[in-house]
PDB file of C-alpha atoms in Angstrom:
ATOM      1  CA  ASP P   1    -124.979 -79.573-188.344  1.00 67.00           C
ATOM      2  CA  VAL P   2    -122.218 -77.657-186.619  1.00 63.00           C
ATOM      3  CA  LYS P   3    -120.223 -75.561-188.984  1.00 90.00           C
ATOM      4  CA  VAL P   4    -116.796 -74.178-188.212  1.00 95.00           C
ATOM      5  CA  THR P   5    -115.305 -71.997-190.902  1.00 95.00           C
ATOM      6  CA  GLN P   6    -111.816 -70.585-191.258  1.00 96.00           C
ATOM      7  CA  SER P   7    -111.103 -67.448-193.249  1.00 90.00           C
ATOM      8  CA  SER P   8    -108.449 -68.901-195.558  1.00 92.00           C
ATOM      9  CA  ARG P   9    -107.537 -72.379-196.742  1.00 94.00           C
ATOM     10  CA  TYR P  10    -104.041 -71.367-197.848  1.00 95.00           C
ATOM     11  CA  LEU P  11    -101.938 -68.420-196.802  1.00 96.00           C
ATOM     12  CA  VAL P  12     -98.394 -67.345-197.702  1.00 97.00           C
ATOM     13  CA  LYS P  13     -96.718 -64.667-195.589  1.00 97.00           C
ATOM     14  CA  ARG P  14     -93.248 -63.225-195.188  1.00 97.00           C
ATOM     15  CA  THR P  15     -91.099 -63.396-192.068  1.00 97.00           C
ATOM     16  CA  GLY P  16     -91.946 -60.557-189.692  1.00 97.00           C
ATOM     17  CA  GLU P  17     -95.463 -59.973-191.005  1.00 97.00           C
ATOM     18  CA  LYS P  18     -98.432 -59.836-188.649  1.00 97.00           C
ATOM     19  CA  VAL P  19    -100.850 -62.624-189.500  1.00 97.00           C
ATOM     20  CA  PHE P  20    -104.508 -62.986-188.558  1.00 97.00           C
ATOM     21  CA  LEU P  21    -106.325 -66.314-188.769  1.00 97.00           C
ATOM     22  CA  GLU P  22    -110.067 -66.088-188.277  1.00 97.00           C
ATOM     23  CA  CYS P  23    -112.471 -68.774-187.137  1.00 97.00           C
ATOM     24  CA  VAL P  24    -116.257 -68.620-186.924  1.00 97.00           C
ATOM     25  CA  GLN P  25    -118.679 -71.217-185.551  1.00 96.00           C
ATOM     26  CA  ASP P  26    -122.442 -71.131-185.964  1.00 94.00           C
ATOM     27  CA  MET P  27    -123.665 -73.362-183.128  1.00 87.00           C
ATOM     28  CA  ASP P  28    -123.388 -71.044-180.130  1.00 90.00           C
ATOM     29  CA  HIS P  29    -120.555 -73.097-178.601  1.00 90.00           C
ATOM     30  CA  GLU P  30    -118.873 -71.695-175.521  1.00 89.00           C
ATOM     31  CA  ASN P  31    -115.465 -73.283-176.094  1.00 91.00           C
ATOM     32  CA  MET P  32    -113.172 -72.519-178.998  1.00 94.00           C
ATOM     33  CA  PHE P  33    -109.674 -73.830-179.666  1.00 95.00           C
ATOM     34  CA  TRP P  34    -106.690 -73.223-181.915  1.00 97.00           C
ATOM     35  CA  TYR P  35    -104.341 -76.097-182.787  1.00 97.00           C
ATOM     36  CA  ARG P  36    -101.459 -76.576-185.120  1.00 97.00           C
ATOM     37  CA  GLN P  37    -100.828 -79.859-186.867  1.00 95.00           C
ATOM     38  CA  ASP P  38     -97.320 -80.906-187.834  1.00 93.00           C
ATOM     39  CA  PRO P  39     -96.160 -84.275-189.213  1.00 89.00           C
ATOM     40  CA  GLY P  40     -95.185 -86.673-186.449  1.00 88.00           C
ATOM     41  CA  LEU P  41     -96.420 -84.307-183.733  1.00 92.00           C
ATOM     42  CA  GLY P  42    -100.172 -84.606-184.084  1.00 92.00           C
ATOM     43  CA  LEU P  43    -102.421 -81.724-183.022  1.00 95.00           C
ATOM     44  CA  ARG P  44    -100.976 -79.392-180.420  1.00 95.00           C
ATOM     45  CA  LEU P  45    -103.110 -76.880-178.552  1.00 94.00           C
ATOM     46  CA  ILE P  46    -102.017 -73.259-178.914  1.00 97.00           C
ATOM     47  CA  TYR P  47    -104.779 -71.355-177.095  1.00 95.00           C
ATOM     48  CA  PHE P  48    -108.361 -71.893-176.096  1.00 93.00           C
ATOM     49  CA  SER P  49    -111.263 -69.773-174.927  1.00 92.00           C
ATOM     50  CA  TYR P  50    -114.219 -70.846-172.773  1.00 88.00           C
ATOM     51  CA  ASP P  51    -116.116 -67.566-172.934  1.00 88.00           C
ATOM     52  CA  VAL P  52    -116.101 -64.191-174.636  1.00 91.00           C
ATOM     53  CA  LYS P  53    -112.937 -62.236-173.756  1.00 87.00           C
ATOM     54  CA  MET P  54    -111.611 -65.247-171.806  1.00 89.00           C
ATOM     55  CA  LYS P  55    -108.514 -67.041-173.034  1.00 91.00           C
ATOM     56  CA  GLU P  56    -106.142 -69.647-171.704  1.00 91.00           C
ATOM     57  CA  LYS P  57    -102.747 -70.773-172.938  1.00 92.00           C
ATOM     58  CA  GLY P  58    -102.458 -74.221-174.378  1.00 91.00           C
ATOM     59  CA  ASP P  59     -99.290 -76.269-174.707  1.00 91.00           C
ATOM     60  CA  ILE P  60     -97.449 -74.103-177.263  1.00 95.00           C
ATOM     61  CA  PRO P  61     -98.587 -70.455-176.922  1.00 96.00           C
ATOM     62  CA  GLU P  62     -95.213 -68.831-177.602  1.00 96.00           C
ATOM     63  CA  GLY P  63     -95.310 -66.513-180.605  1.00 96.00           C
ATOM     64  CA  TYR P  64     -99.114 -66.446-180.718  1.00 97.00           C
ATOM     65  CA  SER P  65    -101.954 -64.428-179.238  1.00 97.00           C
ATOM     66  CA  VAL P  66    -105.727 -64.721-179.548  1.00 97.00           C
ATOM     67  CA  SER P  67    -108.815 -62.566-179.455  1.00 96.00           C
ATOM     68  CA  ARG P  68    -112.422 -63.437-178.718  1.00 96.00           C
ATOM     69  CA  GLU P  69    -114.645 -60.386-178.817  1.00 94.00           C
ATOM     70  CA  LYS P  70    -117.792 -62.267-179.880  1.00 95.00           C
ATOM     71  CA  LYS P  71    -118.951 -65.737-178.927  1.00 94.00           C
ATOM     72  CA  GLU P  72    -118.906 -67.067-182.476  1.00 96.00           C
ATOM     73  CA  ARG P  73    -115.496 -65.722-183.493  1.00 97.00           C
ATOM     74  CA  PHE P  74    -112.001 -66.695-182.311  1.00 97.00           C
ATOM     75  CA  SER P  75    -108.921 -65.165-183.915  1.00 97.00           C
ATOM     76  CA  LEU P  76    -105.337 -66.380-183.827  1.00 98.00           C
ATOM     77  CA  ILE P  77    -102.650 -63.728-184.241  1.00 98.00           C
ATOM     78  CA  LEU P  78     -99.027 -64.212-185.156  1.00 97.00           C
ATOM     79  CA  GLU P  79     -97.472 -60.917-184.091  1.00 94.00           C
ATOM     80  CA  SER P  80     -94.311 -61.416-186.146  1.00 97.00           C
ATOM     81  CA  ALA P  81     -94.433 -64.517-188.304  1.00 97.00           C
ATOM     82  CA  SER P  82     -91.403 -66.797-188.387  1.00 97.00           C
ATOM     83  CA  THR P  83     -90.555 -69.738-190.637  1.00 97.00           C
ATOM     84  CA  ASN P  84     -91.055 -72.220-187.783  1.00 97.00           C
ATOM     85  CA  GLN P  85     -94.716 -71.177-187.705  1.00 98.00           C
ATOM     86  CA  THR P  86     -95.261 -72.741-191.122  1.00 98.00           C
ATOM     87  CA  SER P  87     -97.938 -75.302-190.344  1.00 97.00           C
ATOM     88  CA  MET P  88    -101.558 -76.396-190.691  1.00 95.00           C
ATOM     89  CA  TYR P  89    -103.734 -74.410-188.284  1.00 97.00           C
ATOM     90  CA  LEU P  90    -107.003 -75.914-187.107  1.00 97.00           C
ATOM     91  CA  CYS P  91    -109.804 -74.219-185.231  1.00 97.00           C
ATOM     92  CA  ALA P  92    -112.362 -76.181-183.204  1.00 95.00           C
ATOM     93  CA  SER P  93    -115.362 -75.541-180.988  1.00 93.00           C
ATOM     94  CA  SER P  94    -117.274 -77.498-178.375  1.00 89.00           C
ATOM     95  CA  LEU P  95    -120.343 -77.210-176.194  1.00 83.00           C
ATOM     96  CA  ILE P  96    -120.653 -76.931-172.421  1.00 70.00           C
ATOM     97  CA  PRO P  97    -121.634 -79.375-171.115  1.00 62.00           C
ATOM     98  CA  SER P  98    -120.617 -82.064-173.517  1.00 63.00           C
ATOM     99  CA  SER P  99    -121.151 -85.760-172.842  1.00 63.00           C
ATOM    100  CA  TYR P 100    -117.818 -86.828-174.203  1.00 68.00           C
ATOM    101  CA  ASN P 101    -116.167 -83.524-175.061  1.00 73.00           C
ATOM    102  CA  GLU P 102    -116.452 -83.826-178.829  1.00 85.00           C
ATOM    103  CA  GLN P 103    -114.821 -80.946-180.627  1.00 90.00           C
ATOM    104  CA  PHE P 104    -115.894 -79.836-184.098  1.00 92.00           C
ATOM    105  CA  PHE P 105    -113.138 -78.764-186.442  1.00 95.00           C
ATOM    106  CA  GLY P 106    -112.868 -76.324-189.300  1.00 96.00           C
ATOM    107  CA  PRO P 107    -111.165 -77.284-192.585  1.00 95.00           C
ATOM    108  CA  GLY P 108    -107.821 -75.800-191.564  1.00 96.00           C
ATOM    109  CA  THR P 109    -105.530 -73.065-192.859  1.00 96.00           C
ATOM    110  CA  ARG P 110    -102.215 -74.095-194.334  1.00 95.00           C
ATOM    111  CA  LEU P 111     -99.848 -71.233-193.536  1.00 97.00           C
ATOM    112  CA  THR P 112     -96.455 -70.914-195.210  1.00 97.00           C
ATOM    113  CA  VAL P 113     -94.022 -68.326-193.863  1.00 97.00           C
ATOM    114  CA  LEU P 114     -91.194 -67.481-196.258  1.00 96.00           C
TER     115      LEU P 114
ATOM    116  CA  ASP V   1     -94.155 -85.008-172.298  1.00 66.00           C
ATOM    117  CA  GLN V   2     -96.439 -86.903-174.657  1.00 75.00           C
ATOM    118  CA  GLN V   3     -99.471 -87.979-172.615  1.00 92.00           C
ATOM    119  CA  VAL V   4    -101.119 -89.708-175.581  1.00 96.00           C
ATOM    120  CA  LYS V   5     -98.991 -91.778-177.932  1.00 96.00           C
ATOM    121  CA  GLN V   6     -99.661 -93.493-181.208  1.00 96.00           C
ATOM    122  CA  ASN V   7     -96.491 -95.427-181.851  1.00 92.00           C
ATOM    123  CA  SER V   8     -97.279 -96.529-185.389  1.00 95.00           C
ATOM    124  CA  PRO V   9     -96.955 -93.670-187.884  1.00 95.00           C
ATOM    125  CA  SER V  10     -98.479 -95.761-190.638  1.00 97.00           C
ATOM    126  CA  LEU V  11    -100.442 -98.958-191.255  1.00 97.00           C
ATOM    127  CA  SER V  12    -101.294-100.732-194.488  1.00 98.00           C
ATOM    128  CA  VAL V  13    -104.206-103.205-194.637  1.00 98.00           C
ATOM    129  CA  GLN V  14    -105.884-105.212-197.372  1.00 98.00           C
ATOM    130  CA  GLU V  15    -109.444-104.263-198.242  1.00 97.00           C
ATOM    131  CA  GLY V  16    -111.931-106.419-196.369  1.00 97.00           C
ATOM    132  CA  ARG V  17    -109.509-107.258-193.566  1.00 98.00           C
ATOM    133  CA  ILE V  18    -109.436-105.849-190.045  1.00 98.00           C
ATOM    134  CA  SER V  19    -107.546-102.633-189.286  1.00 98.00           C
ATOM    135  CA  ILE V  20    -106.310-102.195-185.720  1.00 98.00           C
ATOM    136  CA  LEU V  21    -105.004 -98.821-184.608  1.00 98.00           C
ATOM    137  CA  ASN V  22    -103.396 -98.485-181.203  1.00 98.00           C
ATOM    138  CA  CYS V  23    -103.015 -95.711-178.664  1.00 98.00           C
ATOM    139  CA  ASP V  24    -101.319 -95.511-175.257  1.00 97.00           C
ATOM    140  CA  TYR V  25    -101.775 -92.893-172.579  1.00 97.00           C
ATOM    141  CA  THR V  26    -100.174 -91.961-169.282  1.00 95.00           C
ATOM    142  CA  ASN V  27    -102.701 -89.763-167.425  1.00 90.00           C
ATOM    143  CA  SER V  28    -105.179 -91.671-165.238  1.00 90.00           C
ATOM    144  CA  MET V  29    -107.411 -88.567-165.048  1.00 89.00           C
ATOM    145  CA  PHE V  30    -108.588 -88.788-168.653  1.00 91.00           C
ATOM    146  CA  ASP V  31    -112.377 -89.284-168.592  1.00 89.00           C
ATOM    147  CA  TYR V  32    -113.151 -89.914-172.267  1.00 92.00           C
ATOM    148  CA  PHE V  33    -111.227 -91.140-175.246  1.00 95.00           C
ATOM    149  CA  LEU V  34    -112.078 -90.209-178.811  1.00 95.00           C
ATOM    150  CA  TRP V  35    -110.968 -91.202-182.277  1.00 97.00           C
ATOM    151  CA  TYR V  36    -110.880 -88.690-185.096  1.00 97.00           C
ATOM    152  CA  LYS V  37    -110.379 -89.307-188.794  1.00 97.00           C
ATOM    153  CA  LYS V  38    -108.663 -86.784-191.040  1.00 95.00           C
ATOM    154  CA  TYR V  39    -108.516 -86.624-194.807  1.00 94.00           C
ATOM    155  CA  PRO V  40    -105.911 -84.395-196.514  1.00 89.00           C
ATOM    156  CA  ALA V  41    -106.878 -80.704-196.682  1.00 83.00           C
ATOM    157  CA  GLU V  42    -109.845 -81.261-194.334  1.00 89.00           C
ATOM    158  CA  GLY V  43    -110.352 -80.836-190.615  1.00 93.00           C
ATOM    159  CA  PRO V  44    -110.556 -83.904-188.364  1.00 95.00           C
ATOM    160  CA  THR V  45    -114.004 -85.443-187.994  1.00 94.00           C
ATOM    161  CA  PHE V  46    -115.209 -87.315-184.948  1.00 93.00           C
ATOM    162  CA  LEU V  47    -115.481 -91.070-185.362  1.00 96.00           C
ATOM    163  CA  ILE V  48    -116.210 -92.792-182.060  1.00 95.00           C
ATOM    164  CA  SER V  49    -115.661 -92.304-178.331  1.00 94.00           C
ATOM    165  CA  ILE V  50    -115.510 -94.336-175.142  1.00 95.00           C
ATOM    166  CA  SER V  51    -115.954 -93.401-171.523  1.00 93.00           C
ATOM    167  CA  SER V  52    -113.181 -94.313-169.105  1.00 93.00           C
ATOM    168  CA  ILE V  53    -115.672 -96.461-167.193  1.00 94.00           C
ATOM    169  CA  LYS V  54    -116.380 -98.677-170.197  1.00 96.00           C
ATOM    170  CA  ASP V  55    -114.194-101.233-171.911  1.00 96.00           C
ATOM    171  CA  LYS V  56    -115.848-101.407-175.320  1.00 97.00           C
ATOM    172  CA  ASN V  57    -117.958 -99.246-177.599  1.00 97.00           C
ATOM    173  CA  GLU V  58    -119.212-100.299-181.013  1.00 97.00           C
ATOM    174  CA  ASP V  59    -120.650 -98.282-183.892  1.00 96.00           C
ATOM    175  CA  GLY V  60    -121.161-100.164-187.111  1.00 97.00           C
ATOM    176  CA  ARG V  61    -117.791-101.226-188.521  1.00 98.00           C
ATOM    177  CA  PHE V  62    -115.922 -99.348-185.782  1.00 98.00           C
ATOM    178  CA  THR V  63    -115.192-100.689-182.298  1.00 98.00           C
ATOM    179  CA  VAL V  64    -113.037 -99.074-179.656  1.00 98.00           C
ATOM    180  CA  PHE V  65    -111.556-101.130-176.815  1.00 98.00           C
ATOM    181  CA  LEU V  66    -110.181 -99.656-173.612  1.00 98.00           C
ATOM    182  CA  ASN V  67    -107.778-101.448-171.269  1.00 97.00           C
ATOM    183  CA  LYS V  68    -107.428 -99.165-168.261  1.00 96.00           C
ATOM    184  CA  SER V  69    -104.910-101.295-166.421  1.00 95.00           C
ATOM    185  CA  ALA V  70    -102.591-101.141-169.427  1.00 96.00           C
ATOM    186  CA  LYS V  71    -103.550 -97.543-170.254  1.00 96.00           C
ATOM    187  CA  HIS V  72    -104.165 -98.671-173.807  1.00 97.00           C
ATOM    188  CA  LEU V  73    -106.950 -98.295-176.324  1.00 97.00           C
ATOM    189  CA  SER V  74    -107.438 -99.576-179.798  1.00 98.00           C
ATOM    190  CA  LEU V  75    -109.729 -98.888-182.742  1.00 98.00           C
ATOM    191  CA  HIS V  76    -110.872-101.844-184.826  1.00 98.00           C
ATOM    192  CA  ILE V  77    -112.313-101.338-188.307  1.00 98.00           C
ATOM    193  CA  VAL V  78    -114.022-104.388-189.805  1.00 97.00           C
ATOM    194  CA  PRO V  79    -114.187-104.812-192.722  1.00 98.00           C
ATOM    195  CA  SER V  80    -111.750-102.189-193.940  1.00 98.00           C
ATOM    196  CA  GLN V  81    -112.793-100.198-197.013  1.00 97.00           C
ATOM    197  CA  PRO V  82    -110.791 -97.957-199.374  1.00 96.00           C
ATOM    198  CA  GLY V  83    -112.632 -94.894-198.005  1.00 96.00           C
ATOM    199  CA  ASP V  84    -111.129 -95.630-194.601  1.00 97.00           C
ATOM    200  CA  SER V  85    -107.724 -94.517-195.888  1.00 98.00           C
ATOM    201  CA  ALA V  86    -106.962 -91.436-193.774  1.00 97.00           C
ATOM    202  CA  VAL V  87    -104.961 -90.287-190.775  1.00 96.00           C
ATOM    203  CA  TYR V  88    -106.495 -91.399-187.472  1.00 98.00           C
ATOM    204  CA  PHE V  89    -105.933 -89.441-184.292  1.00 97.00           C
ATOM    205  CA  CYS V  90    -106.511 -90.772-180.817  1.00 97.00           C
ATOM    206  CA  ALA V  91    -107.538 -88.078-178.294  1.00 95.00           C
ATOM    207  CA  ALA V  92    -108.112 -88.042-174.552  1.00 94.00           C
ATOM    208  CA  SER V  93    -110.370 -85.663-172.672  1.00 90.00           C
ATOM    209  CA  VAL V  94    -109.271 -83.926-169.487  1.00 84.00           C
ATOM    210  CA  ARG V  95    -110.916 -81.176-167.513  1.00 76.00           C
ATOM    211  CA  GLY V  96    -108.576 -78.212-167.469  1.00 66.00           C
ATOM    212  CA  GLN V  97    -108.882 -74.675-166.201  1.00 64.00           C
ATOM    213  CA  GLY V  98    -112.104 -73.262-167.610  1.00 64.00           C
ATOM    214  CA  ALA V  99    -112.787 -75.958-170.173  1.00 70.00           C
ATOM    215  CA  GLN V 100    -112.432 -79.582-171.019  1.00 77.00           C
ATOM    216  CA  LYS V 101    -109.481 -80.081-173.324  1.00 86.00           C
ATOM    217  CA  LEU V 102    -108.453 -82.807-175.699  1.00 90.00           C
ATOM    218  CA  VAL V 103    -104.912 -84.161-175.813  1.00 92.00           C
ATOM    219  CA  PHE V 104    -104.082 -85.718-179.184  1.00 95.00           C
ATOM    220  CA  GLY V 105    -101.710 -88.441-180.247  1.00 96.00           C
ATOM    221  CA  GLN V 106     -99.350 -88.096-183.196  1.00 95.00           C
ATOM    222  CA  GLY V 107    -101.687 -89.831-185.641  1.00 96.00           C
ATOM    223  CA  THR V 108    -101.514 -93.046-187.674  1.00 97.00           C
ATOM    224  CA  ARG V 109    -101.841 -92.978-191.448  1.00 97.00           C
ATOM    225  CA  LEU V 110    -104.032 -95.908-192.521  1.00 98.00           C
ATOM    226  CA  THR V 111    -103.876 -97.081-196.119  1.00 98.00           C
ATOM    227  CA  ILE V 112    -106.397 -99.636-197.363  1.00 98.00           C
ATOM    228  CA  ASN V 113    -105.147-101.526-200.398  1.00 95.00           C
ATOM    229  CA  PRO V 114    -107.639-102.885-202.955  1.00 90.00           C
TER     230      PRO V 114
END
């Protein structure tokens, strides 16, 4: 079974803090993704990576950066957290090639920025 | 620009009856469509998919129908069970730069009443 783990289930940070969200997958997947989930907006793609050290912007990259130094690990960085970044953050991974592009998700990190 | 839309935020169904969740899309280039199920405080889990060249896919109690001319798909759950109560996300697969991406709808909260 594919396992995607995220470093924290719940996180509370203050405005202006630098925040690191870590994601690790154990199935040697090439693709990794970071989403945020907000009520009424569904899942929105922040950044994705299709290879080590490769990254591409998703639909809402502003205020975020990412790092992928190893294939199994994909980090999301909030350089200076703001209250509008309070959200549920979900990491996912997928294989290349994939018959129907199924992505496997971690349990999520609920981040609150005060 | 919402390429995948789930216009019903919530749906309530009696146990044993049929649940029908709907999804509309705008991009003709989507090659697969997927449904994910999400319980609170957990990541989304894959439920069922359909290729854009098919019009129906069935897996046990779950059937997905695709109407390409109307750019509409639906998920049927028969019979509905209390454990089906969750948020359901419709997603569409598109090949982007470097990786296939999923575009998600806003989600529909399904409640199955005993």
